[in-house]
mmCIF file of C-alpha atoms in Angstrom:
data_model
loop_
_atom_site.group_PDB
_atom_site.id
_atom_site.type_symbol
_atom_site.label_atom_id
_atom_site.label_comp_id
_atom_site.label_asym_id
_atom_site.label_seq_id
_atom_site.Cartn_x
_atom_site.Cartn_y
_atom_site.Cartn_z
ATOM 1 C CA UNK A 1 0.094 -0.082 0.087
ATOM 2 C CA UNK A 2 1.216 3.534 -0.764
ATOM 3 C CA UNK A 3 -0.098 6.582 1.347
ATOM 4 C CA UNK A 4 0.084 9.551 -1.385
ATOM 5 C CA UNK A 5 0.116 12.819 -0.297
ATOM 6 C CA UNK A 6 -1.168 15.469 -2.896
ATOM 7 C CA UNK A 7 0.433 18.944 -1.820
ATOM 8 C CA UNK A 8 4.155 18.955 -2.063
ATOM 9 C CA UNK A 9 3.954 15.350 -4.144
ATOM 10 C CA UNK A 10 1.401 15.716 -7.292
ATOM 11 C CA UNK A 11 0.544 19.791 -6.381
ATOM 12 C CA UNK A 12 4.081 21.555 -6.875
ATOM 13 C CA UNK A 13 4.674 25.005 -4.856
ATOM 14 C CA UNK A 14 7.544 26.916 -3.361
ATOM 15 C CA UNK A 15 9.683 27.103 -6.528
ATOM 16 C CA UNK A 16 11.223 30.120 -7.532
ATOM 17 C CA UNK A 17 9.097 32.788 -9.522
ATOM 18 C CA UNK A 18 9.483 32.305 -13.147
ATOM 19 C CA UNK A 19 10.819 28.809 -12.630
ATOM 20 C CA UNK A 20 7.634 26.790 -12.862
ATOM 21 C CA UNK A 21 8.448 22.937 -13.487
ATOM 22 C CA UNK A 22 7.996 21.578 -16.872
ATOM 23 C CA UNK A 23 5.555 19.124 -17.533
ATOM 24 C CA UNK A 24 2.924 20.654 -15.286
ATOM 25 C CA UNK A 25 -0.588 22.548 -15.793
ATOM 26 C CA UNK A 26 -2.533 25.087 -13.681
ATOM 27 C CA UNK A 27 -5.668 24.315 -12.424
ATOM 28 C CA UNK A 28 -8.415 25.435 -9.874
ATOM 29 C CA UNK A 29 -9.622 22.873 -7.389
ATOM 30 C CA UNK A 30 -12.086 24.081 -5.000
ATOM 31 C CA UNK A 31 -11.078 27.850 -5.573
ATOM 32 C CA UNK A 32 -7.725 27.436 -5.128
ATOM 33 C CA UNK A 33 -4.832 27.253 -7.623
ATOM 34 C CA UNK A 34 -2.501 24.256 -7.972
ATOM 35 C CA UNK A 35 0.244 23.098 -10.139
ATOM 36 C CA UNK A 36 -0.644 19.909 -11.128
ATOM 37 C CA UNK A 37 2.453 17.680 -12.321
ATOM 38 C CA UNK A 38 2.215 15.323 -15.000
ATOM 39 C CA UNK A 39 5.454 13.737 -14.317
ATOM 40 C CA UNK A 40 4.160 12.729 -10.790
ATOM 41 C CA UNK A 41 1.079 11.198 -12.116
ATOM 42 C CA UNK A 42 2.934 9.174 -14.454
ATOM 43 C CA UNK A 43 5.262 7.533 -11.675
ATOM 44 C CA UNK A 44 2.329 7.145 -9.547
ATOM 45 C CA UNK A 45 0.328 5.504 -12.454
ATOM 46 C CA UNK A 46 3.312 3.237 -13.121
ATOM 47 C CA UNK A 47 3.629 2.604 -9.377
ATOM 48 C CA UNK A 48 0.303 0.863 -9.654
ATOM 49 C CA UNK A 49 1.967 -2.269 -10.659
ATOM 50 C CA UNK A 50 3.732 -2.345 -7.209
ATOM 51 C CA UNK A 51 1.236 -0.968 -4.969
ATOM 52 C CA UNK A 52 -2.425 -0.443 -3.568
ATOM 53 C CA UNK A 53 -2.377 3.748 -4.109
ATOM 54 C CA UNK A 54 -4.245 5.579 -1.112
ATOM 55 C CA UNK A 55 -4.626 9.319 -1.300
ATOM 56 C CA UNK A 56 -3.494 10.606 2.122
ATOM 57 C CA UNK A 57 -4.362 14.450 1.814
ATOM 58 C CA UNK A 58 -6.188 17.142 3.063
ATOM 59 C CA UNK A 59 -7.756 17.137 -0.221
ATOM 60 C CA UNK A 60 -9.956 13.550 1.357
ATOM 61 C CA UNK A 61 -12.573 12.518 -1.209
ATOM 62 C CA UNK A 62 -12.188 15.766 -3.551
ATOM 63 C CA UNK A 63 -8.832 14.093 -4.605
ATOM 64 C CA UNK A 64 -11.397 11.534 -6.651
ATOM 65 C CA UNK A 65 -13.259 14.891 -8.173
ATOM 66 C CA UNK A 66 -10.451 16.422 -9.484
ATOM 67 C CA UNK A 67 -7.232 14.443 -10.283
ATOM 68 C CA UNK A 68 -8.870 11.227 -12.393
ATOM 69 C CA UNK A 69 -10.209 14.099 -14.749
ATOM 70 C CA UNK A 70 -7.097 15.735 -14.944
ATOM 71 C CA UNK A 71 -4.239 13.484 -14.435
ATOM 72 C CA UNK A 72 -5.741 10.504 -14.746
ATOM 73 C CA UNK A 73 -4.928 9.431 -11.283
ATOM 74 C CA UNK A 74 -7.882 7.630 -9.473
ATOM 75 C CA UNK A 75 -10.394 7.113 -8.424
ATOM 76 C CA UNK A 76 -8.478 5.686 -5.126
ATOM 77 C CA UNK A 77 -9.425 4.873 -1.403
ATOM 78 C CA UNK A 78 -9.090 8.182 0.517
ATOM 79 C CA UNK A 79 -8.566 8.381 4.298
ATOM 80 C CA UNK A 80 -10.422 10.850 6.446
ATOM 81 C CA UNK A 81 -8.594 12.879 9.020
ATOM 82 C CA UNK A 82 -11.141 13.503 12.014
ATOM 83 C CA UNK A 83 -8.651 13.506 14.618
ATOM 84 C CA UNK A 84 -5.966 15.234 13.512
ATOM 85 C CA UNK A 85 -3.912 16.015 17.025
ATOM 86 C CA UNK A 86 -4.013 13.028 18.797
ATOM 87 C CA UNK A 87 -0.737 11.301 17.484
ATOM 88 C CA UNK A 88 1.511 13.887 17.019
ATOM 89 C CA UNK A 89 1.163 14.224 13.240
ATOM 90 C CA UNK A 90 -2.409 15.216 11.611
ATOM 91 C CA UNK A 91 -2.344 12.203 9.184
ATOM 92 C CA UNK A 92 -0.960 9.584 11.770
ATOM 93 C CA UNK A 93 -3.962 8.277 13.134
ATOM 94 C CA UNK A 94 -5.531 7.713 10.013
ATOM 95 C CA UNK A 95 -2.944 6.273 8.285
ATOM 96 C CA UNK A 96 -2.052 4.061 11.186
ATOM 97 C CA UNK A 97 -5.694 2.785 11.292
ATOM 98 C CA UNK A 98 -5.807 2.046 7.519
ATOM 99 C CA UNK A 99 -2.127 0.260 7.578
ATOM 100 C CA UNK A 100 -3.079 -1.912 10.095
ATOM 101 C CA UNK A 101 -0.369 -4.363 10.291
ATOM 102 C CA UNK A 102 0.390 -4.617 6.378
ATOM 103 C CA UNK A 103 3.591 -3.182 4.779
ATOM 104 C CA UNK A 104 3.286 0.166 3.583
ATOM 105 C CA UNK A 105 5.033 3.102 2.207
ATOM 106 C CA UNK A 106 3.997 6.822 2.752
ATOM 107 C CA UNK A 107 5.190 9.743 0.185
ATOM 108 C CA UNK A 108 4.707 13.139 1.706
ATOM 109 C CA UNK A 109 6.251 16.576 2.089
ATOM 110 C CA UNK A 110 5.260 17.290 5.292
ATOM 111 C CA UNK A 111 6.415 14.438 7.973
ATOM 112 C CA UNK A 112 8.128 14.283 11.117
ATOM 113 C CA UNK A 113 10.327 12.425 13.784
ATOM 114 C CA UNK A 114 6.747 11.186 14.910
ATOM 115 C CA UNK A 115 6.061 9.567 11.984
ATOM 116 C CA UNK A 116 9.597 8.159 11.467
ATOM 117 C CA UNK A 117 9.395 6.867 15.193
ATOM 118 C CA UNK A 118 5.924 5.518 14.226
ATOM 119 C CA UNK A 119 7.817 3.925 11.097
ATOM 120 C CA UNK A 120 10.377 2.391 12.737
ATOM 121 C CA UNK A 121 8.320 0.925 15.572
ATOM 122 C CA UNK A 122 6.058 -1.048 13.421
ATOM 123 C CA UNK A 123 6.732 -4.720 13.176
ATOM 124 C CA UNK A 124 5.111 -4.587 9.426
ATOM 125 C CA UNK A 125 7.815 -3.192 6.788
ATOM 126 C CA UNK A 126 7.034 0.692 6.464
ATOM 127 C CA UNK A 127 9.186 3.026 4.271
ATOM 128 C CA UNK A 128 8.729 7.090 4.562
ATOM 129 C CA UNK A 129 9.782 8.972 1.386
ATOM 130 C CA UNK A 130 10.050 12.512 1.882
ATOM 131 C CA UNK A 131 9.387 15.315 -0.850
ATOM 132 C CA UNK A 132 10.479 18.876 -1.988
ATOM 133 C CA UNK A 133 7.456 20.684 -2.626
ATOM 134 C CA UNK A 134 9.140 22.271 -5.646
ATOM 135 C CA UNK A 135 9.616 19.126 -7.579
ATOM 136 C CA UNK A 136 7.398 16.372 -6.035
ATOM 137 C CA UNK A 137 7.609 12.901 -6.915
ATOM 138 C CA UNK A 138 10.712 12.488 -8.822
ATOM 139 C CA UNK A 139 12.088 9.738 -11.127
ATOM 140 C CA UNK A 140 14.576 9.100 -8.221
ATOM 141 C CA UNK A 141 12.079 8.958 -5.456
ATOM 142 C CA UNK A 142 9.506 6.513 -7.838
ATOM 143 C CA UNK A 143 12.684 4.159 -8.144
ATOM 144 C CA UNK A 144 13.141 4.491 -4.409
ATOM 145 C CA UNK A 145 9.174 3.155 -4.052
ATOM 146 C CA UNK A 146 9.690 0.512 -6.677
ATOM 147 C CA UNK A 147 12.948 -1.070 -5.431
ATOM 148 C CA UNK A 148 11.415 -1.306 -1.673
ATOM 149 C CA UNK A 149 8.102 -2.901 -3.196
ATOM 150 C CA UNK A 150 10.328 -5.266 -5.611
ATOM 151 C CA UNK A 151 12.440 -6.118 -2.291
ATOM 152 C CA UNK A 152 9.419 -6.911 -0.839
ATOM 153 C CA UNK A 153 7.809 -9.612 -3.032
ATOM 154 C CA UNK A 154 10.872 -11.211 -3.411
ATOM 155 C CA UNK A 155 11.691 -11.668 0.473
#
């Protein structure tokens, strides 16, 4: 299973003015302008061979309202974040509940020590992949995810 954040992974921001990343397009989502990466979308589509993709974003169900039409991503299951303060990271309670005891990878631009501690403490294999919001899911990060998943298959 791969938990996929959107902002900072597929929706890019924080790049220098006038340095809009290539292969992206601007889209309005619920009144907010997003620069969506077509490269990130292609990487995620390829990763479906190794992973069950799950949206792990504040977009929640709105990801499936927009991303299938714009990028061909989804619809995928999505997490809902009801208790955003209890676990030390606003997404962690929902991630942990959905992950149960299965191997999981989580790609996000905003993780903290609590997330890394949770990953190390799990008995199931867990990979945390951090992105830079200006570049999102890069070929190198996609390959890291693919290699990790294939190693699990061979074990």
